[in-house]
PDB file of C-alpha atoms and ligand atoms in Angstrom:
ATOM      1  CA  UNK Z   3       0.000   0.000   0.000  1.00 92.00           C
ATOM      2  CA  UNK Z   4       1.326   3.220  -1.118  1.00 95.00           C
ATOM      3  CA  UNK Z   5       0.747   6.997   0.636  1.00 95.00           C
ATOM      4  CA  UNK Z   6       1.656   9.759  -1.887  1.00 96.00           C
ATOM      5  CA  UNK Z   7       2.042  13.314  -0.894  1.00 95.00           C
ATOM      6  CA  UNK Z   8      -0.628  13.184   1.699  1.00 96.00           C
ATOM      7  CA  UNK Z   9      -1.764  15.981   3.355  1.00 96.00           C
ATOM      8  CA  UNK Z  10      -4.802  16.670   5.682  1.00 97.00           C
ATOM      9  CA  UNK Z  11      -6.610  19.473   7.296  1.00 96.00           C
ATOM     10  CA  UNK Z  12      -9.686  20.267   9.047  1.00 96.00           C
ATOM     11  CA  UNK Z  13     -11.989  23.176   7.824  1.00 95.00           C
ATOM     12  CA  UNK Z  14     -10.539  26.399   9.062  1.00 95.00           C
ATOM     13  CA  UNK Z  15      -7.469  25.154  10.247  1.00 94.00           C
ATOM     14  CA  UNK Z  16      -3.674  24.813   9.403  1.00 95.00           C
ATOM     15  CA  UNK Z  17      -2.019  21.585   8.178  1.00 95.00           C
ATOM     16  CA  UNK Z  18      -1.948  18.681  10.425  1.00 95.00           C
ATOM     17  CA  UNK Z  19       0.716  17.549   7.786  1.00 94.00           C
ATOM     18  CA  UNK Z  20       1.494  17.243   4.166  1.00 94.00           C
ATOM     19  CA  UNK Z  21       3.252  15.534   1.695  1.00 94.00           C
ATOM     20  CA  UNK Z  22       3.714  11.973   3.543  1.00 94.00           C
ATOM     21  CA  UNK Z  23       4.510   9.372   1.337  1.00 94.00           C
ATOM     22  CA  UNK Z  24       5.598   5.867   1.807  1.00 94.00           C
ATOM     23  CA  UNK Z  25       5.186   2.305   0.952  1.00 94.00           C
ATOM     24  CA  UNK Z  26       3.643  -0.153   3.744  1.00 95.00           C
ATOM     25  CA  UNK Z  27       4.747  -3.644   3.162  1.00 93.00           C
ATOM     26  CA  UNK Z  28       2.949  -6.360   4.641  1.00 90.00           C
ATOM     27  CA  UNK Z  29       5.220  -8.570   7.345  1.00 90.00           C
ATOM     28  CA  UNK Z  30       6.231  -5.200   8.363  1.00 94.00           C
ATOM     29  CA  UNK Z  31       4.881  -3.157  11.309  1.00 96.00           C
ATOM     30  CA  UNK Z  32       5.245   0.561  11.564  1.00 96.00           C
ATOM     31  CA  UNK Z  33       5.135   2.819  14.658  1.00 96.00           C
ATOM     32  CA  UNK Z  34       3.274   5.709  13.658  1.00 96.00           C
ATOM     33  CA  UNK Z  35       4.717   8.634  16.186  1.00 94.00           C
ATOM     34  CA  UNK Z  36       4.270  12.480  16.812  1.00 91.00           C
ATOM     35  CA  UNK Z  37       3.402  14.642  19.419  1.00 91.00           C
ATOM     36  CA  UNK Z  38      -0.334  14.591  20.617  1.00 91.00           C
ATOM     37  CA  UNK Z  39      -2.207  16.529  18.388  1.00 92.00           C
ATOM     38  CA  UNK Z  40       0.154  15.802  15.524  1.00 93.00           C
ATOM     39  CA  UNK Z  41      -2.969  13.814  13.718  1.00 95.00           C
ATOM     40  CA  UNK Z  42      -1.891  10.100  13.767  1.00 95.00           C
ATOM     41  CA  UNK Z  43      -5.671   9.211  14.557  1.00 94.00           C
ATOM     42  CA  UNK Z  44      -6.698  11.377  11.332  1.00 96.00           C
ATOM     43  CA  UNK Z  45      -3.642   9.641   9.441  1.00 96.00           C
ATOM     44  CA  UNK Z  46      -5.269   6.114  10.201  1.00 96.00           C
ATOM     45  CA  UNK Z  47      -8.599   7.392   9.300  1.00 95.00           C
ATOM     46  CA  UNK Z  48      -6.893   8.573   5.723  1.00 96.00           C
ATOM     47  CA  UNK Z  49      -5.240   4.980   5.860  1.00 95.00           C
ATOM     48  CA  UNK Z  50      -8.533   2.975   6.402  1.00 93.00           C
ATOM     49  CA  UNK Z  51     -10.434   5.115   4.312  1.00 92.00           C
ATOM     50  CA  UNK Z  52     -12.337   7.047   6.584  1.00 91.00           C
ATOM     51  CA  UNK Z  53     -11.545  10.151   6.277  1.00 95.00           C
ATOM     52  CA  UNK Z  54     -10.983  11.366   2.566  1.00 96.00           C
ATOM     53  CA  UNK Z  55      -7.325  13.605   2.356  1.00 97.00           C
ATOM     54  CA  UNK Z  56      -7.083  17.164   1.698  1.00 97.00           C
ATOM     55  CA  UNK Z  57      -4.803  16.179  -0.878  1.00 97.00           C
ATOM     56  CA  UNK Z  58      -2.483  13.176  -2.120  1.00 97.00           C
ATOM     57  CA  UNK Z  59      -4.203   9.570  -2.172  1.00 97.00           C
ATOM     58  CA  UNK Z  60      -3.862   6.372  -0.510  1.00 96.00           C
ATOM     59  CA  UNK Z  61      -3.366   3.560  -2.919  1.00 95.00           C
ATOM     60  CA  UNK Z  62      -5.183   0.055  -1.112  1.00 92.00           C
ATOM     61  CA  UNK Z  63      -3.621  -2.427  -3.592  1.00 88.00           C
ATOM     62  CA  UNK Z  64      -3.691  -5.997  -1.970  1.00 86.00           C
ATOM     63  CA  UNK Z  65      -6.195  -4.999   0.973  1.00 91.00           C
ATOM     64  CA  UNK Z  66      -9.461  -5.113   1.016  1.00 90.00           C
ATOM     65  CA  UNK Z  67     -10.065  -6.459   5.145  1.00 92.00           C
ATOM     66  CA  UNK Z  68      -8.971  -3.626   7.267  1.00 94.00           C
ATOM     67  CA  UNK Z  69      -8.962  -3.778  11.073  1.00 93.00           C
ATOM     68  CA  UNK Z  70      -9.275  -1.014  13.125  1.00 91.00           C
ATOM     69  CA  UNK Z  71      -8.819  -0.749  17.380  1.00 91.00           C
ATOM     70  CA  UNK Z  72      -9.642   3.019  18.729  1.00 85.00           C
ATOM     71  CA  UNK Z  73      -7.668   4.824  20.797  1.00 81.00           C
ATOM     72  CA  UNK Z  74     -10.470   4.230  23.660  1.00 83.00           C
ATOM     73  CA  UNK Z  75     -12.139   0.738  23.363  1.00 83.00           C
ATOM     74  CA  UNK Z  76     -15.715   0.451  22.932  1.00 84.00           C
ATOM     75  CA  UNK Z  77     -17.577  -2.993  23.115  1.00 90.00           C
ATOM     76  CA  UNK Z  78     -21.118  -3.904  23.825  1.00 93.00           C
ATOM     77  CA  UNK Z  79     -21.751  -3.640  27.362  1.00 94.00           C
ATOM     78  CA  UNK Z  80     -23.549  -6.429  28.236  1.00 95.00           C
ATOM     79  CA  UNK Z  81     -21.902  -8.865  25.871  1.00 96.00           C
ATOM     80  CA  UNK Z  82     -19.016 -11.150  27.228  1.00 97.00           C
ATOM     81  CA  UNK Z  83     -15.576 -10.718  26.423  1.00 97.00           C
ATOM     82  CA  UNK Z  84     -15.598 -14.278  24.781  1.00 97.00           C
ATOM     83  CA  UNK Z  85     -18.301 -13.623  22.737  1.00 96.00           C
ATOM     84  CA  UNK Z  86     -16.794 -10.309  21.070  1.00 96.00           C
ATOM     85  CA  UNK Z  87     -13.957 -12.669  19.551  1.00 96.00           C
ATOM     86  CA  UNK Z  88     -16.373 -15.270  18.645  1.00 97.00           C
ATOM     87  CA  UNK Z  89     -18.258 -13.002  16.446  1.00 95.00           C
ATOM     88  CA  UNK Z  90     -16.344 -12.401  13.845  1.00 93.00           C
ATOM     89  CA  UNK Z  91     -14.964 -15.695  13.894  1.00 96.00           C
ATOM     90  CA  UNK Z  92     -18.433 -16.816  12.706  1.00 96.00           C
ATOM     91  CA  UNK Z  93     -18.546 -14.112   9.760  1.00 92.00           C
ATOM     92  CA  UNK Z  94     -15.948 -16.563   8.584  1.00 91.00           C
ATOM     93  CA  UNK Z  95     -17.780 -19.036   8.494  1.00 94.00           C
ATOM     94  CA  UNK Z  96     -16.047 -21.367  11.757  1.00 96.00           C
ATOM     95  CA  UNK Z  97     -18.692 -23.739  13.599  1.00 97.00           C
ATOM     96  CA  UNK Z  98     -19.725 -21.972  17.152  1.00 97.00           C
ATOM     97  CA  UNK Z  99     -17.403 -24.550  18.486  1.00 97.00           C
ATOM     98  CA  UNK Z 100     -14.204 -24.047  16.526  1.00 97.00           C
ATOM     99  CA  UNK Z 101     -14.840 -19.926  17.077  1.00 97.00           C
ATOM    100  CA  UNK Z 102     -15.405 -20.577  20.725  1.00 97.00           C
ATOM    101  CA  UNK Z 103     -11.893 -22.654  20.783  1.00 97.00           C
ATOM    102  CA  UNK Z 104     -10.543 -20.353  18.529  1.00 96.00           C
ATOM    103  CA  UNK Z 105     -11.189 -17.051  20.803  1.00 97.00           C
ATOM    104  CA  UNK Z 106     -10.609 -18.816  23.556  1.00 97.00           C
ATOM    105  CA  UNK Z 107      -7.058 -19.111  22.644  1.00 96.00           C
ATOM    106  CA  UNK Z 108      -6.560 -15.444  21.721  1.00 95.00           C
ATOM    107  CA  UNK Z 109      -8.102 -14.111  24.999  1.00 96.00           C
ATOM    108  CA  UNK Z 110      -5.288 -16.312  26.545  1.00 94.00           C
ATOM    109  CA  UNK Z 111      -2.770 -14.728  24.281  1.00 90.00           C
ATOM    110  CA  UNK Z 112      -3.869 -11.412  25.396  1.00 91.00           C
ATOM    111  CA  UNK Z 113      -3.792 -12.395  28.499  1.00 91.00           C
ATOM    112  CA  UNK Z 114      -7.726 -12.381  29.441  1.00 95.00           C
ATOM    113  CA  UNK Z 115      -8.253 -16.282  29.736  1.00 95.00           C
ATOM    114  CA  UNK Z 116      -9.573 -15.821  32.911  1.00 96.00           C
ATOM    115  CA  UNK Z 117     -12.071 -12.794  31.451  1.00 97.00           C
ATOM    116  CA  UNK Z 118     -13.906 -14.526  28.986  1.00 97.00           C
ATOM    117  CA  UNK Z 119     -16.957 -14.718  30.567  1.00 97.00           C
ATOM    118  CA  UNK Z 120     -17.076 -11.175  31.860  1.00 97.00           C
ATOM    119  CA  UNK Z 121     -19.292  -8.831  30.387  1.00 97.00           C
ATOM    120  CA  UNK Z 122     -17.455  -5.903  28.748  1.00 97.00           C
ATOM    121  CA  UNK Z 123     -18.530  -3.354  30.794  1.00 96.00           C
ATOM    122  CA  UNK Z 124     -16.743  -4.965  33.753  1.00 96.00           C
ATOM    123  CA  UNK Z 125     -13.475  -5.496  32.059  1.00 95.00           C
ATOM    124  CA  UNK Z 126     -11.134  -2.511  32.733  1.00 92.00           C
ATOM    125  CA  UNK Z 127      -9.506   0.000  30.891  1.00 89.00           C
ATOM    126  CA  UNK Z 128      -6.424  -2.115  29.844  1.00 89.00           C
ATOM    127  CA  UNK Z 129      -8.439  -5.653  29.795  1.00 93.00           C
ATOM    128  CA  UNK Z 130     -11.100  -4.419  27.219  1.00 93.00           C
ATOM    129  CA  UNK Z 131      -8.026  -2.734  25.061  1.00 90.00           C
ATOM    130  CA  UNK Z 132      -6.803  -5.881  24.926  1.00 93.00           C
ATOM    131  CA  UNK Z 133     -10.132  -7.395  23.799  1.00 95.00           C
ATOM    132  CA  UNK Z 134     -10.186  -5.141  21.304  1.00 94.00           C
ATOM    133  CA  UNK Z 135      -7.037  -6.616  20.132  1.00 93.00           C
ATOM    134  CA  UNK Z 136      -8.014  -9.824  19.841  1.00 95.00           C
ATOM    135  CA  UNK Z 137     -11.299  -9.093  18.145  1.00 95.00           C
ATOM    136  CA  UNK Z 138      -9.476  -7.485  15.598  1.00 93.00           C
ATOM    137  CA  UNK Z 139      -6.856 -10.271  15.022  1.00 93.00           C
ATOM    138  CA  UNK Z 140      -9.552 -12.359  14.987  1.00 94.00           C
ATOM    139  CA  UNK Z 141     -10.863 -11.031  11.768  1.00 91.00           C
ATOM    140  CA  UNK Z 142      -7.737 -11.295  10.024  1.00 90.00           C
ATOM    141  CA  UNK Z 143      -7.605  -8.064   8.541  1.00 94.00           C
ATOM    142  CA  UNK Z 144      -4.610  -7.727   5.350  1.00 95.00           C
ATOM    143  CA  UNK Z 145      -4.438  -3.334   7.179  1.00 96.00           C
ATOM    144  CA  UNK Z 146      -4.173  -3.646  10.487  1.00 96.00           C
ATOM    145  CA  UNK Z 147      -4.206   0.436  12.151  1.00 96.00           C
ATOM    146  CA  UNK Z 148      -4.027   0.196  15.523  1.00 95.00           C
ATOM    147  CA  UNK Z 149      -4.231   3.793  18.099  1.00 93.00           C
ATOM    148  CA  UNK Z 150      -2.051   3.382  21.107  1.00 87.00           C
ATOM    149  CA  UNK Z 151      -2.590  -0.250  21.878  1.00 84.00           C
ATOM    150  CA  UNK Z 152      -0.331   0.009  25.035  1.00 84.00           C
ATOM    151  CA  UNK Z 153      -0.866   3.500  26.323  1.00 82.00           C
ATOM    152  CA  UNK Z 154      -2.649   1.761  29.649  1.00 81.00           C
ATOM    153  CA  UNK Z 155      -1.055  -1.243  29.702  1.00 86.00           C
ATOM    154  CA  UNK Z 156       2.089  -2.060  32.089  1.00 88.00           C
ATOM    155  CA  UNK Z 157       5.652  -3.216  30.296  1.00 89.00           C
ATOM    156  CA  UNK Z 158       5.126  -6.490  30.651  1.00 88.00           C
ATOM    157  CA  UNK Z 159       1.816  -7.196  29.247  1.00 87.00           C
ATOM    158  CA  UNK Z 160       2.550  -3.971  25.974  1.00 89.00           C
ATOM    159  CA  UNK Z 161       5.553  -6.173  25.069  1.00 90.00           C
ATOM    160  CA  UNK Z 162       3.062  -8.955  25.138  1.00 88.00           C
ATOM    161  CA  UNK Z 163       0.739  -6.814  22.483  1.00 89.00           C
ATOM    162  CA  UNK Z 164       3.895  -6.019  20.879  1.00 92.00           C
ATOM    163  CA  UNK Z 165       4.958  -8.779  20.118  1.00 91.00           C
ATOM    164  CA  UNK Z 166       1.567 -10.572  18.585  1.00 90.00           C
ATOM    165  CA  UNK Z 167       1.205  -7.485  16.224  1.00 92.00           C
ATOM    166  CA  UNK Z 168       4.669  -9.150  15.105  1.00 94.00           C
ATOM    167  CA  UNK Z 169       3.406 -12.514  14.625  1.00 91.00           C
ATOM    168  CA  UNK Z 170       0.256 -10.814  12.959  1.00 92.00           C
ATOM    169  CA  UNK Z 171       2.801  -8.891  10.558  1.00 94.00           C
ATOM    170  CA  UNK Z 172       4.486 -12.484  10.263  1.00 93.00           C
ATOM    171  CA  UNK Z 173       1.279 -14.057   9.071  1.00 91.00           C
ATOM    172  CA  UNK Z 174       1.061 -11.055   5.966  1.00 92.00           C
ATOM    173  CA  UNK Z 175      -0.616  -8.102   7.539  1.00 95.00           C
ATOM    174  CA  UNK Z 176       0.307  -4.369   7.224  1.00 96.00           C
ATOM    175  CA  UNK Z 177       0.315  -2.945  10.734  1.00 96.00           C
ATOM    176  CA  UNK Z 178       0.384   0.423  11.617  1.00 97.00           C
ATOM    177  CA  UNK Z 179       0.607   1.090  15.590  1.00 96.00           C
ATOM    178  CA  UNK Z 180      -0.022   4.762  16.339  1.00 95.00           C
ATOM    179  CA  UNK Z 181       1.701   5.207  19.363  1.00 93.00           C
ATOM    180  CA  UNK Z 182       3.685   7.499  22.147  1.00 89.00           C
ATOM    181  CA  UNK Z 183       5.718   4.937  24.352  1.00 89.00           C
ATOM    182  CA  UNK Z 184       9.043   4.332  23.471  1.00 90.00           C
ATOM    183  CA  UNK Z 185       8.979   0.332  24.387  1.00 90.00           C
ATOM    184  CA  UNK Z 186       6.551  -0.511  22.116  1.00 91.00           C
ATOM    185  CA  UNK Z 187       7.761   1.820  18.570  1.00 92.00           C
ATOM    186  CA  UNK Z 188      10.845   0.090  19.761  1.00 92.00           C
ATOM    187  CA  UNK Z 189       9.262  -3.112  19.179  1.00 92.00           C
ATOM    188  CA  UNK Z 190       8.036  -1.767  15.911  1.00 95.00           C
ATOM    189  CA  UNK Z 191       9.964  -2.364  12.336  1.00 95.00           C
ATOM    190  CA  UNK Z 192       9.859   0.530  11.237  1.00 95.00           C
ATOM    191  CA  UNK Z 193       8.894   4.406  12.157  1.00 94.00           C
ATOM    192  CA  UNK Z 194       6.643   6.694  10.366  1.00 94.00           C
ATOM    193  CA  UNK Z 195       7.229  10.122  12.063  1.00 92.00           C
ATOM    194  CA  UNK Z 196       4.694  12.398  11.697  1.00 89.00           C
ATOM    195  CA  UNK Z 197       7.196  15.476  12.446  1.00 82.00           C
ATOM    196  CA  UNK Z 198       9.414  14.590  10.281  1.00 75.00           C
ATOM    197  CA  UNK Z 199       7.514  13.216   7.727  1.00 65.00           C
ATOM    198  CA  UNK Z 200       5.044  15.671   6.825  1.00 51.00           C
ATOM    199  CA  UNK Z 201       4.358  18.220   9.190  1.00 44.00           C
ATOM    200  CA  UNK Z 202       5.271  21.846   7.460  1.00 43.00           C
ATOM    201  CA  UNK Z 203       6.522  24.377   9.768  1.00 41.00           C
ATOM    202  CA  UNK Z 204       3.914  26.661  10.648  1.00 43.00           C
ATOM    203  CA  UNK Z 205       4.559  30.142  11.395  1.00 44.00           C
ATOM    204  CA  UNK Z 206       2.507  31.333  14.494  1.00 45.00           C
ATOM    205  CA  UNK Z 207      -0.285  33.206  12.938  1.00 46.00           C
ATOM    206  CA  UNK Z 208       0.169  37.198  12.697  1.00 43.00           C
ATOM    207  CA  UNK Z 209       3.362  37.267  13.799  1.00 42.00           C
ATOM    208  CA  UNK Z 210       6.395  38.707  11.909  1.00 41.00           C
ATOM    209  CA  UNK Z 211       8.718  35.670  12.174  1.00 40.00           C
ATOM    210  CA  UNK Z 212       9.325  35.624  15.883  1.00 39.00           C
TER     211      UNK Z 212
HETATM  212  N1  LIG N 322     -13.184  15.916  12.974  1.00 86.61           N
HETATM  213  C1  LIG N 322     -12.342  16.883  13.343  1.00 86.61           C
HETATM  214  N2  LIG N 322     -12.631  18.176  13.105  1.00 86.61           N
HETATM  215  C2  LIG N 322     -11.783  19.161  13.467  1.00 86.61           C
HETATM  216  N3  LIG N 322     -10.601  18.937  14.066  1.00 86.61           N
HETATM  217  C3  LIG N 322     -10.258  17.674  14.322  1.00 86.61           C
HETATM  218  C4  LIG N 322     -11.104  16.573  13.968  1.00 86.61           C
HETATM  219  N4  LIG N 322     -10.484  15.424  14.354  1.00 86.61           N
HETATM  220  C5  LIG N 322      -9.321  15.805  14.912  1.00 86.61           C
HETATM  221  N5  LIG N 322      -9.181  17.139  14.888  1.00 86.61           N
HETATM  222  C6  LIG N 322      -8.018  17.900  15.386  1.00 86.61           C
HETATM  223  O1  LIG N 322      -6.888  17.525  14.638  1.00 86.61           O
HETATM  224  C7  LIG N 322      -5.729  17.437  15.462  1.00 86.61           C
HETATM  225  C8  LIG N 322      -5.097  16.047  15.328  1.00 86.61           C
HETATM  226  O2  LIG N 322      -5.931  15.110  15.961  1.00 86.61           O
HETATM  227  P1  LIG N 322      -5.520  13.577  16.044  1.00 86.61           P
HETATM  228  O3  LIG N 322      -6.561  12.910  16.847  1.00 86.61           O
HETATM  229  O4  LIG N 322      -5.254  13.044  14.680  1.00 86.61           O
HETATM  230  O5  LIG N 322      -4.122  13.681  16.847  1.00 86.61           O
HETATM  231  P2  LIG N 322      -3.209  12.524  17.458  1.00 86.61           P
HETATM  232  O6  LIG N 322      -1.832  12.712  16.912  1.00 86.61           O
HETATM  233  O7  LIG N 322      -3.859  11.219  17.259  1.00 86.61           O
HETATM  234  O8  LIG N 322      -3.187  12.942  19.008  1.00 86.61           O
HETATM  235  P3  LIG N 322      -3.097  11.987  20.311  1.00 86.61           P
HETATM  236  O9  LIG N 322      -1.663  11.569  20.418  1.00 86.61           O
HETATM  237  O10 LIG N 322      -3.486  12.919  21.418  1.00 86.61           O
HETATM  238  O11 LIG N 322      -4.036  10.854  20.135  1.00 86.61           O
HETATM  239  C9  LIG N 322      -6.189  17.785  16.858  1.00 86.61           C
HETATM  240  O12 LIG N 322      -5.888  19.115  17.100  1.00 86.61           O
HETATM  241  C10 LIG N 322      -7.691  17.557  16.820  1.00 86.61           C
HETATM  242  O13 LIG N 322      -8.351  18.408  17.712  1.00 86.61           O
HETATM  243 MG1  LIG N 323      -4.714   9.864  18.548  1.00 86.61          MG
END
């Protein structure tokens, strides 16, 4: 998947960036950095095709499943955490049983084998990030654009994260982790820096080049 010269902006505002272009490769994964407010969430929206760019394109050769976890998890309440893995195990067409086995084993990957019965709204902060994670491996997206998967998550469990969103790039996927903390773009293949990539130096409005 190729980005060429992309640029965004929201209506009567400056340039979140312009002129980013790269080439994702799948077995890759790419730590998409910059300061808050830099617009990595509106760069995965252009990625996933969301959010039409101000100008440039984003050319989707080779993907037509893309998965998506927000930067704040949102499930159905009442559901279980098991049964938001199942789901879109049976969209593929698994039996109930061989989804059931199926998500069972990436809850335990995650880390939430002992949460799979809990309904989401009980599951906290971290835990339903998590689930998110797993629902979205489960539908084994070819794009996968994830927003700060780790940001509440302690070291030990993000390297966890990091290091299925490896085996996910492994198995052929282009992965894209937006992301501030240092562990887990270290974990990452490859670095797409916002700053430096795009963002055009913006002279503070009105003044004379202070
Ligand atoms: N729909 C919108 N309309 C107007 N402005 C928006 C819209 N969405 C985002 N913005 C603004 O664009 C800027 C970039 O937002 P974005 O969410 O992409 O940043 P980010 O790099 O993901 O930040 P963070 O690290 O805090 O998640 C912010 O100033 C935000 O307020
Ligand atoms: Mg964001």
């Amino acid at each position: 998947m190729v980005l060429a010269g992309l640029g965004h902006r929201f209506p009567r505002q400056p340039f979140l960036f312009r002129g980013v272009t790269a080439t994702l490769l799948p077995n890759r994964v790419y730590a998409l950095v910059g300061p808050s407010g830099s617009g990595k969430s509106t760069l995965l929206a252009l990625l996933a095709g969301w959010l039409e760019p101000t100008e440039g394109r984003v050319h989707r050769t080779g993907v037509s499943r893309v998965g998506w976890v927000f930067q704040n998890p949102h499930g159905v309440a009442r559901r279980t955490a098991l049964d938001h893995v199942v789901l879109p195990l049976l969209v593929q067409g698994l039996t109930r049983r061989r989804a059931r086995d199926r998500a069972q084993a990436l809850l335990v990957e995650f880390g939430l084998g002992d949460a799979a019965d809990r309904e989401f709204a009980a599951l906290s902060g971290g835990e339903a990030q998590r689930l998110m994670l797993a629902r979205g491996i489960a539908a084994r997206p070819d794009l996968f654009l994830v927003d700060e998967p780790t940001a509440q998550l302690d070291a030990r469990t993000a390297a966890r994260v990091s290091s299925t969103l490896a085996g996910l790039a492994r198995a052929g996927t282009v992965v894209v982790v937006a992301t501030h903390d240092a562990q887990t773009r270290a974990a990452c293949t490859d670095t797409l820096d916002l700053v430096t990539a795009g963002v055009e130096p913006r002279p503070a409005s009105g003044a004379s080049g202070a």
